[in-house]
mmCIF file of C-alpha atoms in Angstrom:
data_model
loop_
_atom_site.group_PDB
_atom_site.id
_atom_site.type_symbol
_atom_site.label_atom_id
_atom_site.label_comp_id
_atom_site.label_asym_id
_atom_site.label_seq_id
_atom_site.Cartn_x
_atom_site.Cartn_y
_atom_site.Cartn_z
ATOM 1 C CA MET A 1 -21.663 14.801 -8.224
ATOM 2 C CA ILE A 2 -22.052 11.708 -6.006
ATOM 3 C CA THR A 3 -25.538 11.142 -4.628
ATOM 4 C CA TRP A 4 -25.738 9.021 -1.509
ATOM 5 C CA THR A 5 -28.823 7.161 -0.374
ATOM 6 C CA PRO A 6 -30.135 7.949 3.121
ATOM 7 C CA LEU A 7 -28.865 4.561 4.346
ATOM 8 C CA THR A 8 -25.358 5.191 2.986
ATOM 9 C CA GLN A 9 -25.378 8.644 4.571
ATOM 10 C CA LYS A 10 -26.343 7.035 7.874
ATOM 11 C CA LYS A 11 -23.457 4.599 7.645
ATOM 12 C CA TRP A 12 -20.973 7.351 6.808
ATOM 13 C CA THR A 13 -22.216 9.479 9.725
ATOM 14 C CA ARG A 14 -21.758 6.537 12.051
ATOM 15 C CA PHE A 15 -18.238 6.002 10.707
ATOM 16 C CA GLU A 16 -17.372 9.662 11.377
ATOM 17 C CA ARG A 17 -18.503 9.282 14.978
ATOM 18 C CA ILE A 18 -15.969 6.532 15.587
ATOM 19 C CA ARG A 19 -13.147 9.002 16.011
ATOM 20 C CA ARG A 20 -10.108 6.742 16.093
ATOM 21 C CA GLY A 21 -11.191 4.954 12.932
ATOM 22 C CA TYR A 22 -12.153 8.171 11.146
ATOM 23 C CA TRP A 23 -8.927 10.001 11.957
ATOM 24 C CA SER A 24 -6.855 6.913 11.155
ATOM 25 C CA ALA A 25 -8.501 6.898 7.717
ATOM 26 C CA VAL A 26 -7.742 10.606 7.263
ATOM 27 C CA ILE A 27 -4.105 10.265 8.329
ATOM 28 C CA LEU A 28 -3.494 7.124 6.276
ATOM 29 C CA SER A 29 -5.103 8.763 3.239
ATOM 30 C CA ILE A 30 -2.764 11.736 3.650
ATOM 31 C CA PHE A 31 0.205 9.383 3.889
ATOM 32 C CA LEU A 32 -0.895 7.589 0.728
ATOM 33 C CA LEU A 33 -1.406 10.873 -1.121
ATOM 34 C CA LEU A 34 1.999 12.180 -0.057
ATOM 35 C CA SER A 35 3.659 8.901 -1.044
ATOM 36 C CA CYS A 36 2.186 9.271 -4.544
ATOM 37 C CA PHE A 37 4.092 12.567 -4.822
ATOM 38 C CA ALA A 38 7.179 11.314 -2.990
ATOM 39 C CA ASP A 39 9.389 12.079 -6.000
ATOM 40 C CA VAL A 40 8.632 15.761 -5.479
ATOM 41 C CA LEU A 41 9.161 15.708 -1.714
ATOM 42 C CA ILE A 42 12.128 13.325 -1.534
ATOM 43 C CA ASN A 43 14.623 13.510 -4.370
ATOM 44 C CA SER A 44 18.219 14.371 -5.146
ATOM 45 C CA LYS A 45 17.040 16.356 -8.182
ATOM 46 C CA ALA A 46 16.105 19.991 -7.743
ATOM 47 C CA LEU A 47 12.524 21.173 -8.026
ATOM 48 C CA VAL A 48 13.514 24.477 -9.653
ATOM 49 C CA VAL A 49 16.813 25.813 -10.977
ATOM 50 C CA ARG A 50 17.233 29.426 -12.068
ATOM 51 C CA TYR A 51 20.321 29.803 -14.245
ATOM 52 C CA ASP A 52 21.212 32.831 -16.390
ATOM 53 C CA GLY A 53 17.612 34.067 -16.347
ATOM 54 C CA ALA A 54 16.118 30.718 -17.440
ATOM 55 C CA TYR A 55 14.158 28.315 -15.250
ATOM 56 C CA PHE A 56 14.609 24.556 -15.277
ATOM 57 C CA PHE A 57 12.638 21.805 -13.532
ATOM 58 C CA PRO A 58 15.025 18.822 -13.235
ATOM 59 C CA VAL A 59 12.632 16.683 -11.188
ATOM 60 C CA VAL A 60 10.277 16.369 -14.169
ATOM 61 C CA SER A 61 12.659 16.954 -17.096
ATOM 62 C CA ASP A 62 15.652 15.292 -18.730
ATOM 63 C CA VAL A 63 18.908 14.822 -16.838
ATOM 64 C CA ARG A 64 21.483 17.563 -17.456
ATOM 65 C CA SER A 65 25.223 17.315 -16.892
ATOM 66 C CA GLY A 66 27.127 19.507 -14.471
ATOM 67 C CA THR A 67 28.858 21.389 -17.282
ATOM 68 C CA PHE A 68 25.472 22.764 -18.404
ATOM 69 C CA PHE A 69 25.204 24.721 -15.134
ATOM 70 C CA GLY A 70 28.843 25.803 -15.031
ATOM 71 C CA LEU A 71 30.319 22.933 -12.977
ATOM 72 C CA ASP A 72 33.454 21.079 -14.036
ATOM 73 C CA TYR A 73 32.121 17.548 -14.540
ATOM 74 C CA SER A 74 30.074 15.960 -17.302
ATOM 75 C CA LYS A 75 28.030 13.483 -15.231
ATOM 76 C CA GLU A 76 24.554 14.167 -13.860
ATOM 77 C CA THR A 77 24.422 17.364 -11.863
ATOM 78 C CA ASP A 78 24.744 17.202 -8.089
ATOM 79 C CA TYR A 79 22.088 19.791 -7.252
ATOM 80 C CA ARG A 80 23.152 20.075 -3.624
ATOM 81 C CA GLU A 81 26.616 21.052 -4.832
ATOM 82 C CA LEU A 82 25.074 23.336 -7.454
ATOM 83 C CA SER A 83 23.108 25.130 -4.745
ATOM 84 C CA GLN A 84 26.300 25.866 -2.802
ATOM 85 C CA HIS A 85 28.016 26.914 -6.051
ATOM 86 C CA PHE A 86 25.270 29.437 -6.822
ATOM 87 C CA LEU A 87 25.331 30.801 -3.272
ATOM 88 C CA ALA A 88 29.079 31.401 -3.580
ATOM 89 C CA GLN A 89 28.697 33.105 -6.964
ATOM 90 C CA LYS A 90 25.969 35.517 -5.776
ATOM 91 C CA ALA A 91 24.873 36.047 -9.382
ATOM 92 C CA GLY A 92 21.118 35.744 -8.837
ATOM 93 C CA ASN A 93 20.986 32.048 -9.691
ATOM 94 C CA PHE A 94 19.384 29.663 -7.210
ATOM 95 C CA VAL A 95 18.278 26.077 -6.633
ATOM 96 C CA VAL A 96 15.108 24.930 -4.848
ATOM 97 C CA MET A 97 15.600 21.446 -3.431
ATOM 98 C CA PRO A 98 12.927 19.022 -2.117
ATOM 99 C CA LEU A 99 12.336 18.772 1.633
ATOM 100 C CA ILE A 100 14.603 15.709 1.731
ATOM 101 C CA PRO A 101 17.381 16.237 -0.855
ATOM 102 C CA TRP A 102 18.252 12.541 -1.167
ATOM 103 C CA ASN A 103 16.740 9.768 -3.242
ATOM 104 C CA ALA A 104 16.165 6.202 -2.090
ATOM 105 C CA TYR A 105 19.180 4.799 -3.974
ATOM 106 C CA GLU A 106 21.840 7.461 -3.406
ATOM 107 C CA GLN A 107 24.767 6.731 -1.088
ATOM 108 C CA ASP A 108 26.331 9.327 1.197
ATOM 109 C CA PHE A 109 29.779 8.734 2.711
ATOM 110 C CA SER A 110 30.428 12.351 3.703
ATOM 111 C CA GLN A 111 29.759 11.623 7.392
ATOM 112 C CA GLY A 112 32.078 8.638 7.611
ATOM 113 C CA TYR A 113 31.551 4.910 7.398
ATOM 114 C CA PRO A 114 27.817 4.031 7.342
ATOM 115 C CA PRO A 115 25.438 3.486 8.988
ATOM 116 C CA THR A 116 25.361 7.004 10.385
ATOM 117 C CA ALA A 117 23.037 8.444 13.004
ATOM 118 C CA PRO A 118 20.299 11.001 12.223
ATOM 119 C CA ASN A 119 21.811 14.315 11.140
ATOM 120 C CA TRP A 120 19.648 17.403 10.586
ATOM 121 C CA GLU A 121 22.462 19.368 8.963
ATOM 122 C CA GLN A 122 22.874 16.782 6.192
ATOM 123 C CA LYS A 123 19.068 16.259 5.992
ATOM 124 C CA HIS A 124 19.336 12.610 7.040
ATOM 125 C CA LEU A 125 16.438 12.902 9.474
ATOM 126 C CA LEU A 126 16.431 9.186 10.330
ATOM 127 C CA GLY A 127 20.073 8.483 9.562
ATOM 128 C CA THR A 128 21.508 6.252 6.853
ATOM 129 C CA ASP A 129 21.512 2.478 6.360
ATOM 130 C CA THR A 130 24.497 0.142 6.120
ATOM 131 C CA ILE A 131 25.545 1.369 2.670
ATOM 132 C CA GLY A 132 24.842 5.067 3.202
ATOM 133 C CA ARG A 133 21.306 5.427 1.788
ATOM 134 C CA ASP A 134 18.818 7.753 3.473
ATOM 135 C CA ILE A 135 16.474 5.745 5.697
ATOM 136 C CA LEU A 136 13.542 8.181 5.519
ATOM 137 C CA ALA A 137 13.623 8.085 1.711
ATOM 138 C CA ARG A 138 13.636 4.284 1.702
ATOM 139 C CA LEU A 139 10.869 4.169 4.308
ATOM 140 C CA VAL A 140 8.587 6.408 2.260
ATOM 141 C CA PHE A 141 9.187 4.641 -1.045
ATOM 142 C CA GLY A 142 8.962 1.284 0.725
ATOM 143 C CA PHE A 143 5.605 2.364 2.167
ATOM 144 C CA ARG A 144 4.359 3.241 -1.320
ATOM 145 C CA ILE A 145 5.408 -0.144 -2.670
ATOM 146 C CA ALA A 146 3.960 -2.047 0.305
ATOM 147 C CA MET A 147 0.604 -0.240 0.228
ATOM 148 C CA GLY A 148 0.365 -0.527 -3.542
ATOM 149 C CA PHE A 149 1.060 -4.246 -3.294
ATOM 150 C CA ALA A 150 -1.432 -4.738 -0.440
ATOM 151 C CA LEU A 151 -4.272 -2.784 -2.068
ATOM 152 C CA MET A 152 -3.796 -4.208 -5.564
ATOM 153 C CA THR A 153 -3.580 -7.780 -4.293
ATOM 154 C CA MET A 154 -6.636 -7.338 -2.063
ATOM 155 C CA VAL A 155 -8.818 -5.806 -4.787
ATOM 156 C CA ILE A 156 -8.054 -8.509 -7.363
ATOM 157 C CA ALA A 157 -8.226 -11.397 -4.886
ATOM 158 C CA TYR A 158 -11.484 -10.106 -3.376
ATOM 159 C CA ALA A 159 -13.044 -9.647 -6.809
ATOM 160 C CA ILE A 160 -12.295 -13.291 -7.653
ATOM 161 C CA GLY A 161 -13.270 -14.591 -4.225
ATOM 162 C CA ILE A 162 -16.555 -12.674 -4.079
ATOM 163 C CA ALA A 163 -17.557 -13.767 -7.581
ATOM 164 C CA VAL A 164 -16.741 -17.451 -7.032
ATOM 165 C CA GLY A 165 -18.108 -17.515 -3.483
ATOM 166 C CA CYS A 166 -21.421 -15.914 -4.452
ATOM 167 C CA ALA A 167 -21.825 -18.344 -7.335
ATOM 168 C CA MET A 168 -21.123 -21.326 -5.070
ATOM 169 C CA GLY A 169 -23.508 -20.179 -2.360
ATOM 170 C CA TYR A 170 -26.312 -19.050 -4.653
ATOM 171 C CA TRP A 171 -26.470 -21.885 -7.183
ATOM 172 C CA GLY A 172 -25.038 -24.693 -5.040
ATOM 173 C CA GLY A 173 -25.514 -28.206 -6.384
ATOM 174 C CA LYS A 174 -22.864 -29.815 -8.561
ATOM 175 C CA PHE A 175 -21.162 -26.501 -9.245
ATOM 176 C CA ASP A 176 -20.664 -25.999 -5.505
ATOM 177 C CA LEU A 177 -19.331 -29.536 -4.987
ATOM 178 C CA ILE A 178 -16.881 -29.345 -7.885
ATOM 179 C CA ALA A 179 -15.684 -25.870 -6.855
ATOM 180 C CA GLN A 180 -15.129 -27.048 -3.277
ATOM 181 C CA ARG A 181 -12.958 -29.952 -4.394
ATOM 182 C CA VAL A 182 -10.914 -27.711 -6.705
ATOM 183 C CA ILE A 183 -10.368 -25.170 -3.909
ATOM 184 C CA GLU A 184 -9.402 -27.884 -1.434
ATOM 185 C CA VAL A 185 -6.796 -29.277 -3.825
ATOM 186 C CA TRP A 186 -5.458 -25.797 -4.626
ATOM 187 C CA SER A 187 -5.247 -24.956 -0.908
ATOM 188 C CA MET A 188 -2.803 -27.830 -0.414
ATOM 189 C CA VAL A 189 -0.199 -26.190 -2.679
ATOM 190 C CA PRO A 190 2.495 -24.705 -0.359
ATOM 191 C CA PHE A 191 2.693 -20.955 -0.896
ATOM 192 C CA LEU A 192 6.266 -20.524 0.349
ATOM 193 C CA TYR A 193 7.611 -23.346 -1.833
ATOM 194 C CA VAL A 194 6.006 -21.788 -4.903
ATOM 195 C CA ILE A 195 7.681 -18.467 -4.056
ATOM 196 C CA MET A 196 11.067 -20.140 -3.582
ATOM 197 C CA ILE A 197 10.810 -22.047 -6.863
ATOM 198 C CA LEU A 198 9.736 -19.031 -8.892
ATOM 199 C CA VAL A 199 12.386 -16.765 -7.338
ATOM 200 C CA SER A 200 15.056 -19.339 -8.182
ATOM 201 C CA ILE A 201 14.116 -19.588 -11.870
ATOM 202 C CA THR A 202 13.008 -16.043 -12.686
ATOM 203 C CA GLN A 203 13.695 -12.467 -11.616
ATOM 204 C CA PRO A 204 11.344 -11.371 -8.828
ATOM 205 C CA THR A 205 9.167 -8.417 -9.813
ATOM 206 C CA PHE A 206 6.295 -6.497 -8.255
ATOM 207 C CA THR A 207 3.858 -7.940 -10.811
ATOM 208 C CA LEU A 208 5.032 -11.499 -10.115
ATOM 209 C CA PHE A 209 4.407 -11.165 -6.365
ATOM 210 C CA VAL A 210 0.980 -9.614 -6.922
ATOM 211 C CA ALA A 211 0.049 -12.500 -9.236
ATOM 212 C CA ILE A 212 1.266 -15.157 -6.783
ATOM 213 C CA ASN A 213 -0.537 -13.606 -3.831
ATOM 214 C CA VAL A 214 -3.726 -13.278 -5.843
ATOM 215 C CA LEU A 215 -3.519 -16.947 -6.884
ATOM 216 C CA PHE A 216 -3.422 -17.989 -3.240
ATOM 217 C CA GLY A 217 -5.301 -15.085 -1.643
ATOM 218 C CA TRP A 218 -8.746 -15.463 -3.222
ATOM 219 C CA VAL A 219 -9.506 -18.774 -1.480
ATOM 220 C CA GLY A 220 -10.211 -17.358 1.990
ATOM 221 C CA MET A 221 -12.730 -14.797 0.776
ATOM 222 C CA THR A 222 -14.434 -17.466 -1.345
ATOM 223 C CA TRP A 223 -15.315 -19.584 1.691
ATOM 224 C CA TYR A 224 -16.675 -16.579 3.616
ATOM 225 C CA MET A 225 -18.777 -15.371 0.686
ATOM 226 C CA ARG A 226 -20.081 -18.874 -0.009
ATOM 227 C CA THR A 227 -21.313 -19.184 3.573
ATOM 228 C CA MET A 228 -22.821 -15.693 3.689
ATOM 229 C CA THR A 229 -24.490 -16.049 0.282
ATOM 230 C CA TYR A 230 -25.925 -19.466 1.179
ATOM 231 C CA LYS A 231 -27.362 -17.978 4.365
ATOM 232 C CA GLU A 232 -28.774 -14.837 2.722
ATOM 233 C CA SER A 233 -30.273 -16.690 -0.268
ATOM 234 C CA ALA A 234 -32.608 -18.565 2.112
ATOM 235 C CA ARG A 235 -34.090 -15.377 3.576
ATOM 236 C CA GLU A 236 -37.571 -14.097 2.805
ATOM 237 C CA TYR A 237 -36.516 -11.007 0.872
ATOM 238 C CA VAL A 238 -34.568 -13.150 -1.622
ATOM 239 C CA MET A 239 -37.522 -15.506 -2.017
ATOM 240 C CA ALA A 240 -39.771 -12.506 -2.583
ATOM 241 C CA ALA A 241 -37.394 -11.145 -5.234
ATOM 242 C CA ARG A 242 -37.426 -14.504 -7.010
ATOM 243 C CA ALA A 243 -41.250 -14.602 -6.874
ATOM 244 C CA LEU A 244 -41.366 -11.149 -8.482
ATOM 245 C CA GLY A 245 -39.220 -12.410 -11.361
ATOM 246 C CA ALA A 246 -35.899 -10.761 -10.463
ATOM 247 C CA SER A 247 -32.915 -12.222 -12.273
ATOM 248 C CA SER A 248 -30.126 -14.007 -10.410
ATOM 249 C CA TRP A 249 -27.708 -11.167 -11.235
ATOM 250 C CA ARG A 250 -30.092 -8.580 -9.786
ATOM 251 C CA ILE A 251 -30.714 -10.641 -6.649
ATOM 252 C CA ILE A 252 -26.988 -11.119 -6.035
ATOM 253 C CA ARG A 253 -26.051 -7.525 -6.827
ATOM 254 C CA HIS A 254 -28.904 -5.610 -5.174
ATOM 255 C CA HIS A 255 -29.944 -7.931 -2.343
ATOM 256 C CA ILE A 256 -27.253 -10.385 -1.317
ATOM 257 C CA LEU A 257 -24.027 -8.396 -1.812
ATOM 258 C CA PRO A 258 -25.152 -5.320 0.206
ATOM 259 C CA ASN A 259 -25.993 -7.583 3.140
ATOM 260 C CA THR A 260 -22.649 -9.384 2.980
ATOM 261 C CA LEU A 261 -20.644 -6.154 2.681
ATOM 262 C CA VAL A 262 -19.987 -6.148 6.412
ATOM 263 C CA MET A 263 -17.957 -9.346 5.987
ATOM 264 C CA VAL A 264 -15.821 -7.755 3.279
ATOM 265 C CA MET A 265 -15.338 -4.632 5.411
ATOM 266 C CA THR A 266 -14.363 -6.724 8.414
ATOM 267 C CA LEU A 267 -11.771 -8.790 6.557
ATOM 268 C CA ALA A 268 -10.330 -6.029 4.326
ATOM 269 C CA PRO A 269 -8.071 -4.337 6.931
ATOM 270 C CA PHE A 270 -6.712 -7.680 8.100
ATOM 271 C CA THR A 271 -6.014 -8.598 4.475
ATOM 272 C CA ILE A 272 -4.173 -5.325 3.902
ATOM 273 C CA ALA A 273 -2.138 -5.842 7.075
ATOM 274 C CA GLY A 274 -1.432 -9.445 6.075
ATOM 275 C CA ASN A 275 -0.279 -8.424 2.598
ATOM 276 C CA ILE A 276 2.050 -5.769 4.012
ATOM 277 C CA THR A 277 3.598 -8.175 6.479
ATOM 278 C CA ALA A 278 3.829 -10.907 3.812
ATOM 279 C CA LEU A 279 5.836 -8.692 1.447
ATOM 280 C CA THR A 280 7.974 -7.454 4.350
ATOM 281 C CA ALA A 281 8.658 -11.031 5.475
ATOM 282 C CA LEU A 282 9.622 -12.138 1.963
ATOM 283 C CA ASP A 283 11.999 -9.190 1.607
ATOM 284 C CA TYR A 284 13.420 -9.933 5.053
ATOM 285 C CA LEU A 285 14.111 -13.550 4.035
ATOM 286 C CA GLY A 286 15.704 -12.468 0.754
ATOM 287 C CA LEU A 287 12.882 -13.916 -1.349
ATOM 288 C CA GLY A 288 11.229 -10.606 -2.153
ATOM 289 C CA LEU A 289 11.868 -7.745 -4.538
ATOM 290 C CA MET A 290 15.286 -7.403 -6.098
ATOM 291 C CA PRO A 291 17.782 -4.986 -4.499
ATOM 292 C CA PRO A 292 18.133 -2.045 -4.449
ATOM 293 C CA THR A 293 14.310 -1.690 -4.410
ATOM 294 C CA PRO A 294 13.234 0.238 -1.273
ATOM 295 C CA SER A 295 11.782 -2.281 1.135
ATOM 296 C CA TRP A 296 10.742 -2.402 4.768
ATOM 297 C CA GLY A 297 11.907 -6.016 4.919
ATOM 298 C CA ASP A 298 15.392 -5.038 3.748
ATOM 299 C CA LEU A 299 15.576 -2.315 6.414
ATOM 300 C CA LEU A 300 14.384 -4.792 9.023
ATOM 301 C CA GLN A 301 17.133 -7.225 7.998
ATOM 302 C CA GLN A 302 19.735 -4.457 8.211
ATOM 303 C CA GLY A 303 18.424 -3.416 11.621
ATOM 304 C CA LYS A 304 18.626 -6.981 12.931
ATOM 305 C CA SER A 305 22.208 -7.283 11.722
ATOM 306 C CA ASN A 306 23.230 -3.860 13.112
ATOM 307 C CA LEU A 307 21.693 -3.520 16.563
ATOM 308 C CA ASP A 308 24.372 -0.946 17.402
ATOM 309 C CA ALA A 309 22.534 1.355 14.947
ATOM 310 C CA PRO A 310 19.083 1.433 16.634
ATOM 311 C CA TRP A 311 17.751 4.140 14.317
ATOM 312 C CA ILE A 312 17.464 1.551 11.511
ATOM 313 C CA VAL A 313 15.335 -1.055 13.273
ATOM 314 C CA GLY A 314 13.507 1.591 15.309
ATOM 315 C CA SER A 315 12.390 3.539 12.250
ATOM 316 C CA VAL A 316 11.049 0.557 10.292
ATOM 317 C CA ILE A 317 9.335 -1.060 13.296
ATOM 318 C CA GLY A 318 7.786 2.282 14.249
ATOM 319 C CA ALA A 319 6.495 2.775 10.696
ATOM 320 C CA MET A 320 5.057 -0.744 10.519
ATOM 321 C CA VAL A 321 3.334 -0.495 13.895
ATOM 322 C CA LEU A 322 1.848 2.908 13.046
ATOM 323 C CA VAL A 323 0.467 1.781 9.680
ATOM 324 C CA LEU A 324 -0.877 -1.561 10.921
ATOM 325 C CA VAL A 325 -2.567 0.015 13.950
ATOM 326 C CA MET A 326 -4.250 2.639 11.765
ATOM 327 C CA VAL A 327 -5.427 -0.037 9.323
ATOM 328 C CA THR A 328 -6.881 -2.027 12.237
ATOM 329 C CA PHE A 329 -8.700 1.020 13.633
ATOM 330 C CA ILE A 330 -10.169 1.745 10.200
ATOM 331 C CA GLY A 331 -11.346 -1.839 9.902
ATOM 332 C CA GLU A 332 -13.042 -1.772 13.301
ATOM 333 C CA ALA A 333 -14.822 1.469 12.470
ATOM 334 C CA LEU A 334 -15.975 0.254 9.044
ATOM 335 C CA ARG A 335 -17.232 -3.024 10.478
ATOM 336 C CA GLU A 336 -19.332 -1.235 13.052
ATOM 337 C CA ALA A 337 -20.563 1.476 10.670
ATOM 338 C CA PHE A 338 -21.577 -0.927 7.885
ATOM 339 C CA ASP A 339 -23.081 -3.605 10.096
ATOM 340 C CA PRO A 340 -26.593 -4.230 8.682
ATOM 341 C CA LYS A 341 -27.922 -4.938 12.167
ATOM 342 C CA GLN A 342 -27.307 -1.292 13.077
ATOM 343 C CA HIS A 343 -29.699 -0.075 10.376
ATOM 344 C CA THR A 344 -32.080 -2.944 9.595
ATOM 345 C CA ARG A 345 -33.778 -5.726 11.469
ATOM 346 C CA TYR A 346 -34.672 -9.212 10.320
ATOM 347 C CA ILE A 347 -38.049 -10.557 11.357
#
């Protein structure tokens, strides 16, 4: 059981009162949770198959060939076809398909030459892209990849930036001067050129892009934390803690960091939005994740090249705007709720 201090409870209550930020957090959390289980909601494999009195769960089990279920081909079973086959047999067998019975890589040419417009009968709720893949499936899996990239990059980069920045601001002196020079030199390295060089000599992967963004992303937070720590370390409560014999670790952890949390909360949503747009831009330019990985940038590129199919560009732009606006609302609400000036007063 989590026990909150009265001050933390106050901050959370204030956050709940900022309705647009609170409900944006709820909705975005639901989206994230659903994306984690996207393989159950959006998949070409059946959730449940009842065949000759036995139950099978293809979405979580090994692939079975069509001949296993009485079809006349030995490749992986087409469960949409199997469902129609069972309905025609009327033998008590059935198939339960996901809400969207298409995966993010499967091509559908049954409606003609792609891209095809949204079709409720075929369960292509947002249509198909230029090679016949379901746009909704690629949007959802692209959202999961983008949010995973943004959150993972932010957490690692912030951990490094906060640690280095606090050390620079608290101890200062030669350590601060040397660290500043190192950061200034590192900041001169062109991010885009590094991406282009690495993509040209190695296969782009999710881990590679997280590592590159972390290498360049920790610098900004370091400067903010250095300034905030330098300012807070000169206040009376820090001097009093030193006089009482508190260790540097305790002073930083229990006194300085809580009072600089508002800065982290303020910058976090903008960092998440920046990471999402960075990955989308790289995919759009062809420097991102390898095809056929679901990507918002890839959909954006297809939409730009096929303006006669507005459902492509409209769907990805709508998804990006919705997510980025919600992230911004959450950031505004957190900044106001965690602002120390709302709960404490310096004398």
